[in-house]
XYZ file of C-alpha atoms in Angstrom:
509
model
C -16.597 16.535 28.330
C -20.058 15.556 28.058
C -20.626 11.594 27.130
C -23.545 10.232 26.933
C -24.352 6.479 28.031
C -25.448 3.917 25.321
C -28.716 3.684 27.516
C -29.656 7.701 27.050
C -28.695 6.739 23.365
C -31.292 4.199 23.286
C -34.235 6.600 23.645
C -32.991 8.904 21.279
C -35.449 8.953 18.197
C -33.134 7.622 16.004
C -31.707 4.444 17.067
C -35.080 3.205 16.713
C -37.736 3.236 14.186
C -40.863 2.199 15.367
C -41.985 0.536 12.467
C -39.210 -2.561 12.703
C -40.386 -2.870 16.382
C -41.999 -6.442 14.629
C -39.602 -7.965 12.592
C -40.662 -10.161 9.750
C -40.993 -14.151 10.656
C -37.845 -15.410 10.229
C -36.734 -17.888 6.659
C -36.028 -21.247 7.501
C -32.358 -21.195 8.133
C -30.143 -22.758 5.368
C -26.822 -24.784 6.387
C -23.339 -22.948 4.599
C -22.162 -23.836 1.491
C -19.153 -23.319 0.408
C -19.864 -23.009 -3.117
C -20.718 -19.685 -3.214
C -20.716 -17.766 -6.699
C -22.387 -14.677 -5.938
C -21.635 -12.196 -3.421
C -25.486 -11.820 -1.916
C -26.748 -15.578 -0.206
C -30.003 -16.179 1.037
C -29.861 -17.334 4.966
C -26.628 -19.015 4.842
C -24.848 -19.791 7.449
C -21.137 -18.315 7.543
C -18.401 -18.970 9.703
C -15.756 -17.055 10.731
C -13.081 -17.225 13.233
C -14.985 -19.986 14.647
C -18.358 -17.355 15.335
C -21.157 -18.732 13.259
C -23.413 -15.846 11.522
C -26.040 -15.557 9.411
C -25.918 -13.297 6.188
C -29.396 -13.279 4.815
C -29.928 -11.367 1.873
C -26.793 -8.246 3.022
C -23.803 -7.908 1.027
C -21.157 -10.117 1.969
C -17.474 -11.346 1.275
C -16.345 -13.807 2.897
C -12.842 -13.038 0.708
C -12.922 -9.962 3.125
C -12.293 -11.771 6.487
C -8.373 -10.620 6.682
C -9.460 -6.692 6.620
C -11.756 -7.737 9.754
C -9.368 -9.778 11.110
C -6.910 -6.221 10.955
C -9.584 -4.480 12.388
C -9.975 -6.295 15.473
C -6.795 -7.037 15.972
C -6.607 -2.913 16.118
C -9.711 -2.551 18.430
C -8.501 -4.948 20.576
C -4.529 -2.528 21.223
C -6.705 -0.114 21.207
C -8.567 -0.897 24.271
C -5.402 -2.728 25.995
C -3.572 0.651 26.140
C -6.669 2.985 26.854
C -8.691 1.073 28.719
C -12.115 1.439 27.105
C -13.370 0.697 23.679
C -16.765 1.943 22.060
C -17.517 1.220 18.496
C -19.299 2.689 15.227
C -19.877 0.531 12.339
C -21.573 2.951 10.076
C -22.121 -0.017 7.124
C -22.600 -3.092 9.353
C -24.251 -5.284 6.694
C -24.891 -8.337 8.180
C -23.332 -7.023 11.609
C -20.499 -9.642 11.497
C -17.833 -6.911 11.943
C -19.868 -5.831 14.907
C -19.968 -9.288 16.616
C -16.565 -9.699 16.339
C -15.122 -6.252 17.852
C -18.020 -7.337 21.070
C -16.605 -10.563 21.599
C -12.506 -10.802 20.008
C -11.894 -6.919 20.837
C -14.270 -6.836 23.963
C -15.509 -3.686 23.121
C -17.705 -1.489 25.737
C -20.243 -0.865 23.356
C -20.597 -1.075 19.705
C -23.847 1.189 17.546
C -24.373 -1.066 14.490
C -25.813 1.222 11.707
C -27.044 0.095 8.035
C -29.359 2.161 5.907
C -31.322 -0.463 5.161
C -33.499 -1.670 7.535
C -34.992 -5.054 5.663
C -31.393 -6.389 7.092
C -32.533 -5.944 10.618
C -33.906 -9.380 11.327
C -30.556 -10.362 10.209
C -28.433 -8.432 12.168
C -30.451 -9.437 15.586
C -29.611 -12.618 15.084
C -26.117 -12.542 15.011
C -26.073 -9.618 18.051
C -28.199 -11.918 20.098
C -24.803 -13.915 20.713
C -23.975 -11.392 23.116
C -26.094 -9.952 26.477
C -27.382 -6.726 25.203
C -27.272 -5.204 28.415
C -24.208 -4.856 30.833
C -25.894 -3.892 34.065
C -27.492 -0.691 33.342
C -25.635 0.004 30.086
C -26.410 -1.612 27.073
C -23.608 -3.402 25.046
C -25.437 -2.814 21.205
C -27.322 -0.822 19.691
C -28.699 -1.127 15.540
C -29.856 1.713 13.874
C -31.429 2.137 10.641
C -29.927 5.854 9.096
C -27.706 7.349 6.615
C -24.045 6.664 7.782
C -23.606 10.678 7.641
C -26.667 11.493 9.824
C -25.855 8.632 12.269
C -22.370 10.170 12.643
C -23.848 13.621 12.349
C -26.103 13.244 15.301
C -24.212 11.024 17.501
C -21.326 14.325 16.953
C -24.763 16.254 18.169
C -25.354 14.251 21.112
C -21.515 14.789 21.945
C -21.446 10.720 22.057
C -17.663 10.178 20.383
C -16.525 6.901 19.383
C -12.979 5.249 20.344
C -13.291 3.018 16.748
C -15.541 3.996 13.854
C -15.491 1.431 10.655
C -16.961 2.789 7.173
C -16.854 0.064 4.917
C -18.118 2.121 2.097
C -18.670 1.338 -1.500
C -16.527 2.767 -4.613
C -15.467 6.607 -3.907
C -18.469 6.697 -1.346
C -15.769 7.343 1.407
C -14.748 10.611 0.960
C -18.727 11.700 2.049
C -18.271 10.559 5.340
C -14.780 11.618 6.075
C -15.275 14.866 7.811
C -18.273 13.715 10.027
C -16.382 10.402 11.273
C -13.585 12.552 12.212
C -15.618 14.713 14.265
C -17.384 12.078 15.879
C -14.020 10.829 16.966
C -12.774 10.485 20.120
C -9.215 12.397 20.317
C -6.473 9.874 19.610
C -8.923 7.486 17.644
C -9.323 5.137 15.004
C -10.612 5.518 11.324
C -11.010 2.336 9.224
C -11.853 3.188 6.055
C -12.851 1.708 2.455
C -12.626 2.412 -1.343
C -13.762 -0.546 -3.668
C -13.077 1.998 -6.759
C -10.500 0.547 -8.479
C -11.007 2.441 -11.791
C -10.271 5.876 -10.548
C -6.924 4.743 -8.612
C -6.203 3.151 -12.196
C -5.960 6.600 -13.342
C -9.116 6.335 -15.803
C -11.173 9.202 -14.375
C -8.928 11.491 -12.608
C -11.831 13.852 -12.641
C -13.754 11.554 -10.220
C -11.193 11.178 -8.252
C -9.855 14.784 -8.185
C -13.714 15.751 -7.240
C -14.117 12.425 -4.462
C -9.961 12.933 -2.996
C -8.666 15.965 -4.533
C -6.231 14.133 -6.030
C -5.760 14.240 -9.790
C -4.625 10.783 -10.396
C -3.202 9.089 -13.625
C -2.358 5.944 -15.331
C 0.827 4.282 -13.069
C 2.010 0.781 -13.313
C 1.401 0.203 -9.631
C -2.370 1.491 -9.383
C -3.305 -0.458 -6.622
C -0.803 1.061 -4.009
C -1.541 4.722 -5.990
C -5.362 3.674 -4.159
C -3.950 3.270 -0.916
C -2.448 6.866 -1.413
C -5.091 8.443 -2.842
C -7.388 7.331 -0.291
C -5.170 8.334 2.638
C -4.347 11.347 0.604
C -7.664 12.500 1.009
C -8.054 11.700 4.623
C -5.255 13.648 5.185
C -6.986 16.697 3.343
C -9.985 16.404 5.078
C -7.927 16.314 8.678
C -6.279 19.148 7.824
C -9.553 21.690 7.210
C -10.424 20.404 10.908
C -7.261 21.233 12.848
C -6.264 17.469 12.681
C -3.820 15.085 11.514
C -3.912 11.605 10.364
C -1.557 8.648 10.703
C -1.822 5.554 8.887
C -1.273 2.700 11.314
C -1.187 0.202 8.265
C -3.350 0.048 5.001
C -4.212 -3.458 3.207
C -5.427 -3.946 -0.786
C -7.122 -7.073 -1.318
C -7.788 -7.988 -5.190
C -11.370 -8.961 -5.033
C -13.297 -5.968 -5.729
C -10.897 -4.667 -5.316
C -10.441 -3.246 -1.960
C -8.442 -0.484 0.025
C -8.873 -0.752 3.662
C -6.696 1.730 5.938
C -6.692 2.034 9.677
C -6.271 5.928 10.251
C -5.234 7.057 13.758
C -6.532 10.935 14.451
C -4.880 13.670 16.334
C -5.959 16.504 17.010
C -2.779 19.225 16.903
C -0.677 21.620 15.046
C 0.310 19.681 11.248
C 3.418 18.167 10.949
C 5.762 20.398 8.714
C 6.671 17.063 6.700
C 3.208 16.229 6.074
C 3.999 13.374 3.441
C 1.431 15.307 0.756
C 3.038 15.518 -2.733
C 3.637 13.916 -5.782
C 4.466 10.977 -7.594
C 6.178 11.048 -11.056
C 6.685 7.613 -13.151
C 8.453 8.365 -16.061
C 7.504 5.802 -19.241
C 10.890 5.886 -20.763
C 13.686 4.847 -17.452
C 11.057 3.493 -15.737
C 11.682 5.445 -12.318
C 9.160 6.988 -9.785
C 9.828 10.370 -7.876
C 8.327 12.063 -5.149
C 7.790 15.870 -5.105
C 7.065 18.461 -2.565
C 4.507 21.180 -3.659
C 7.443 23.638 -3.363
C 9.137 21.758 -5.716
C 6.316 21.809 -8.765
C 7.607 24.144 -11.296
C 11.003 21.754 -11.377
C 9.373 18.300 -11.703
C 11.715 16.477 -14.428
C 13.501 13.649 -14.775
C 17.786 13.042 -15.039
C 17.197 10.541 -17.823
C 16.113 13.030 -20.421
C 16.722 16.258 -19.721
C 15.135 18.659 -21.246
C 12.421 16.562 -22.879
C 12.008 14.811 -19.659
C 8.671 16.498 -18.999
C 7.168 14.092 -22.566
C 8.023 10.507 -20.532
C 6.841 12.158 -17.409
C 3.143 10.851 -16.001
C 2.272 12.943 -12.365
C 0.017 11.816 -9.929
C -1.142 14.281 -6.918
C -1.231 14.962 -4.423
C -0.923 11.803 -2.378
C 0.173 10.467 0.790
C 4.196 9.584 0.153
C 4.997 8.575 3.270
C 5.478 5.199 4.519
C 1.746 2.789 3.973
C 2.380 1.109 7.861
C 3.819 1.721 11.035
C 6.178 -0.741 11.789
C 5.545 -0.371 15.737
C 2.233 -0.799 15.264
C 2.491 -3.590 13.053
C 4.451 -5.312 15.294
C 2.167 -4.875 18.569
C -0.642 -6.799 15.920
C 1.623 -9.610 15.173
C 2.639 -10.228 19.038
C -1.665 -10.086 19.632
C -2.172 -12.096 16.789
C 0.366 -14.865 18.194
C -0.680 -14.464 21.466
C -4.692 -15.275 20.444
C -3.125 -18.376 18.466
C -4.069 -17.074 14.812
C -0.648 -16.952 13.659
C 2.666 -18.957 14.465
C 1.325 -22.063 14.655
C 3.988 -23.630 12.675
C 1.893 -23.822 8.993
C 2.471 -19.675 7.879
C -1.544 -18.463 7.418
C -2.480 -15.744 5.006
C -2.290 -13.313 7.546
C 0.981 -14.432 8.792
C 1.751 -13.699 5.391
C 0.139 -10.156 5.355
C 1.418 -9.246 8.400
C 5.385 -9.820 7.941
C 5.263 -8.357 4.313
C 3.349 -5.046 5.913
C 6.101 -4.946 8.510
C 8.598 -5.310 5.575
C 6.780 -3.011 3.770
C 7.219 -0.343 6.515
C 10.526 0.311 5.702
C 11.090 4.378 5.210
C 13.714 4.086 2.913
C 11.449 2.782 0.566
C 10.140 4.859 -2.219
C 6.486 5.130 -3.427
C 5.412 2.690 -5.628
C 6.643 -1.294 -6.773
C 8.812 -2.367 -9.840
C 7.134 -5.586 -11.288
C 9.578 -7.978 -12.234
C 7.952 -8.114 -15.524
C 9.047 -4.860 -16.251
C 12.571 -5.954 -15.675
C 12.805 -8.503 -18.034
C 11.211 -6.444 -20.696
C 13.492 -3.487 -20.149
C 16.537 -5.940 -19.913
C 15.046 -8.071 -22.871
C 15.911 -11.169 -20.637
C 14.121 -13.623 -18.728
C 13.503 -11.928 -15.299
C 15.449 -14.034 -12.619
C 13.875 -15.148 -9.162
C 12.537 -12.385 -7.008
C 14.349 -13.746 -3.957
C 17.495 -14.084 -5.744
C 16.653 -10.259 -7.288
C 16.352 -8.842 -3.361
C 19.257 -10.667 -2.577
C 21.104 -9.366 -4.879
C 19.740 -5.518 -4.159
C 20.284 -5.866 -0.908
C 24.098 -6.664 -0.762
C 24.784 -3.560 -2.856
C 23.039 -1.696 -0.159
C 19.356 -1.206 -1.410
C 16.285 -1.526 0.678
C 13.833 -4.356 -0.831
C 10.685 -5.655 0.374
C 8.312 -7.851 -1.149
C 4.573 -5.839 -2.026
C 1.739 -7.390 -0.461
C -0.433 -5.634 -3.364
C 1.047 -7.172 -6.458
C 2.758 -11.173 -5.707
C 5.660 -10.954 -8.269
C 6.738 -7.108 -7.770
C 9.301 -5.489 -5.387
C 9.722 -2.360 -3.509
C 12.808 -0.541 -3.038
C 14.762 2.713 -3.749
C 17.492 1.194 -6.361
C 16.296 2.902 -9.627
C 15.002 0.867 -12.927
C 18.727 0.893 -14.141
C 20.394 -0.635 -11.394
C 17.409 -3.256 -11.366
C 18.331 -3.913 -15.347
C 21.974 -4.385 -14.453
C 21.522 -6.329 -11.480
C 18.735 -8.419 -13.316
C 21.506 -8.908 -16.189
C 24.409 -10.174 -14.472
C 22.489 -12.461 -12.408
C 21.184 -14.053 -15.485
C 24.868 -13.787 -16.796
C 24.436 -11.555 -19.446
C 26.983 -8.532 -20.247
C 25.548 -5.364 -20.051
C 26.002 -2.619 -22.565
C 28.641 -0.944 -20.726
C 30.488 -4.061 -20.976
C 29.827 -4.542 -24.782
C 30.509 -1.000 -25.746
C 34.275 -1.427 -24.064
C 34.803 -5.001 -26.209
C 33.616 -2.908 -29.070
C 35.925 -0.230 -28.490
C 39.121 -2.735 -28.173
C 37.830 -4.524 -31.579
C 37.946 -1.516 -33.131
C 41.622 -0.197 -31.819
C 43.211 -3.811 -32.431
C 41.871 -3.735 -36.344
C 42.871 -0.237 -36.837
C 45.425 -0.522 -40.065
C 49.179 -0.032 -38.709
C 51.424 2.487 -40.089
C 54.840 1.509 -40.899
C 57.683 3.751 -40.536
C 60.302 3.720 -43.844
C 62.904 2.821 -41.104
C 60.868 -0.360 -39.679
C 61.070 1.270 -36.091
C 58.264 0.916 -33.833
C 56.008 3.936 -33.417
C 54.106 4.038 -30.398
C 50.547 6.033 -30.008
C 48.630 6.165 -27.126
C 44.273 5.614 -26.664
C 42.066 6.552 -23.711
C 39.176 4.309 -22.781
C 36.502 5.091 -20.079
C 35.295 1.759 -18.539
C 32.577 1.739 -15.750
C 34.326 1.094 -12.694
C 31.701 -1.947 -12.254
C 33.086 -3.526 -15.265
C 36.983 -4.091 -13.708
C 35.702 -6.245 -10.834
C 35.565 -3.474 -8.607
C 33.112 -3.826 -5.647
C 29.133 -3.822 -7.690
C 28.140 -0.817 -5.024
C 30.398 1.536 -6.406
C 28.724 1.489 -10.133
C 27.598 5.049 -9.428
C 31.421 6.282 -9.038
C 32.973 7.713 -11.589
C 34.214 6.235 -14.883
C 37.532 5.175 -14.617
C 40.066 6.306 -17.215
C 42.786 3.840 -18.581
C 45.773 4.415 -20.577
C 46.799 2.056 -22.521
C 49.816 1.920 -24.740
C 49.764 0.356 -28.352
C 52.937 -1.206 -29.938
C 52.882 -0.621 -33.449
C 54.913 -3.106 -34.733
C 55.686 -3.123 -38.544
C 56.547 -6.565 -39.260
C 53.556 -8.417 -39.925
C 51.535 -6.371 -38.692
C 51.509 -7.426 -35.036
C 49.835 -5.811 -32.410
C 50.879 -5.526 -27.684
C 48.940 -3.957 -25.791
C 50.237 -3.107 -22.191
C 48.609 -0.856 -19.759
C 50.379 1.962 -18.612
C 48.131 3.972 -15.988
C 44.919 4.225 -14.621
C 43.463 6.940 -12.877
C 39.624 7.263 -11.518
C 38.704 11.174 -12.979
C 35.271 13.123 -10.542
């Protein structure tokens, strides 16, 4: 395989345009503030990880440091286990992404790219922190293109990329997909963005059909339906190339919002459980579903049958599989220890991100999060501590995790009902099973007694079906079938007077 070296990439004619050759003066640099309403500064100083950077007049969030800090905790496994690591950041911005894989990931060489080349001054100064030269190699490189004709050329060139970073705007991502993943190296990274909340919301399926081939409706956990989507249409895109793709973990921050995922691309025959469906949420149980495409013309759900297909809402297709490796989660929170950003005794935000992703990794658990809110509105009680909820899940056998997308909202594979029930007794009230029995026995003891001319009792016989959960039989086997008791009803004449005695009980399947 041809590669060439980042110094025959420097004379190609577009890593360079002449006319930036002289830089404007540089602004009087301004001290940081950290009272920072807008999202643009002028010539603030940032800091970050303890590497101090300028942003100038690029687009900046400093609310977007824990997606770098993924990133480089990624580029930096990355070149542990192979050995080498050369970077693209197609969208550098202020090149702050691109400092930090050069000096936390120790990458090889990084090409910093933005379109707009009035940031350039900018992005000098914060690449100036590092040698640009290595000996006869050069460690950086900024460009001044399109991120698809940087990625197109550099495919040209046969110069592939271990890492390659599109932090894109809105739905921009799904332009750049098929390039990046030719520019790839085999076995490399993707990290890719969406900031379009409003399409993974389920408000323009049309857009997002057109951007991720994914026809995509209104779901009450819409932010994790725009980690699918997005790695849904990665996964398309692979697929018309020969390859496959792997999410290694994918992260939703609120401001914006955001949807960050670290892809890992193979190239290889496609994995006959591709994880590439659909997901059902039906408005009147409140479950989700997952369906094959083989399994479209029988999409329904138990809870109503035949008119199933009204409560229904379908969303697809999307990635179903898991959102993280849990292997590779855990190799990022042994680095992350290891470099002292986590375990320090206080738990950081991305302590916090980190264990709830490996949580979170869980294959057991279904698509999608049930907000406690929900709950309690379904169960038309006050919703009970989430902690105490999973507890409570989990010793009946469920798998739980908290979401790291939405802060008060659990995933798991117990259905909406068995969250209602659980949710119930916790908060000690009876459930309607339970009231429907007492209701029954009301109505059996007040029945008007028959007397006999003679005076002699007269003895009938009544069959009620109790839940099995409701005669303090163990909670986990609520499913099983009803249980079936016999119960024997002295009539006794004389004032009326009523025993009850139970005679049998048999569990019917």
């Amino acid at each position: 395989m041809l590669s060439l070296s980042p110094k025959t990439l420097s004379h190609s004619p577009f890593i360079h345009k002449p006319q930036n050759q002289n830089p404007k003066p540089s602004p009087k640099i301004q001290r940081y503030n950290p009272q920072i309403n807008g999202i643009r500064s002028k010539s603030e100083l940032q800091s970050e990880r303890g590497l101090e950077f300028e942003t100038g007049e690029t687009f900046f969030r400093h609310e977007s440091a824990k997606g770098r800090d993924l990133g480089v905790l990624a580029a930096s496994l990355y070149k542990q286990s192979k050995g080498k690591l050369r970077v693209l950041d197609a969208m550098c911005g202020c090149g702050i992404r691109s400092l930090r894989y050069l000096l936390e990931a120790k990458a090889d060489f990084v090409l910093a790219n933005d379109a707009n080349d009035e940031h350039r001054r900018v992005i000098l100064e914060n690449l100036k922190k590092v040698d640009r030269s290595s000996g006869d190699e050069r460690k950086w490189v900024v460009t001044h293109l399109d991120a698809n004709r940087v990625l197109s050329e550099c495919y040209l060139l046969k110069d592939f990329f271990d890492l390659i970073d599109i932090d894109s705007f809105g739905s921009d991502i799904s332009l750049f997909l098929r390039s990046a993943m030719s520019t790839l190296s085999f076995d490399g990274l993707l990290y890719v963005t969406s900031t379009d909340g409003y399409s993974s919301g389920g408000h323009r399926p049309d857009h997002s059909l057109a951007a991720y081939g994914a026809y995509v409706r209104p779901m009450p956990y819409s932010n994790e339906v725009g980690l699918r989507m997005l790695i849904g249409g990665a996964v398309r895109e692979a697929s018309v190339l020969g390859y496959y793709v792997t999410p290694l973990f994918s992260y939703y921050s609120y401001h914006g919002p955001v949807f960050r995922v670290m892809l890992r691309v193979n190239r290889g025959k496609l994995l006959e459980n591709r994880h590439y469906g659909f997901i059902t949420y039906c408005n009147q149980c409140g479950d989700s579903q997952e369906f094959s495409w083989d399994e479209l013309g029988r999409i329904t759900c138990p809870c109503s049958g035949s008119q199933g297909h009204r409560s229904l809402v379908v969303s697809g297709p999307l990635w179903t599989g898991p959102l993280h490796s849990a292997a590779y989660i855990s190799e990022m929170i042994n680095l992350a220890e290891e470099w002292g950003w986590i375990g320090n005794g206080s738990e950081t935000d991305l302590e916090k991100l980190l264990k709830q992703m490996l949580d979170e990794s869980d294959p057991k658990l279904k698509s999608g999060y049930i907000k406690m809110d929900e709950v309690a509105s379904r169960a038309k009680i006050n919703s009970p501590p989430l902690r105490t909820m999973m507890s409570a899940m989990q010793k009946e056998g469920y798998a739980t995790s908290r979401s790291h997308i939405a802060s008060n909202a659990i995933k798991t594979n117990c259905p909406m009902s068995g969250c209602i029930r659980i949710s119930k007794e916790l908060q000690g009230v009876e459930s309607s099973a339970t009231l429907k029995v007492r209701s029954q026995q009301k109505e059996m003891m007040d029945f008007k007694l028959k007397e006999d001319e003679k005076g002699y009792r007269k003895s009938e016989f009544s069959i009620l079906r109790i839940p099995s959960s409701e005669k303090n039989l163990p909670k986990n086997s609520y499913e099983a079938p009803s249980t079936v008791v016999c119960v024997q009803f002295s009539r006794i004449a004389r004032k009326g007077r009523v025993k009850a005695m139970p005679l049998s009980s048999q569990t019917l399947t």
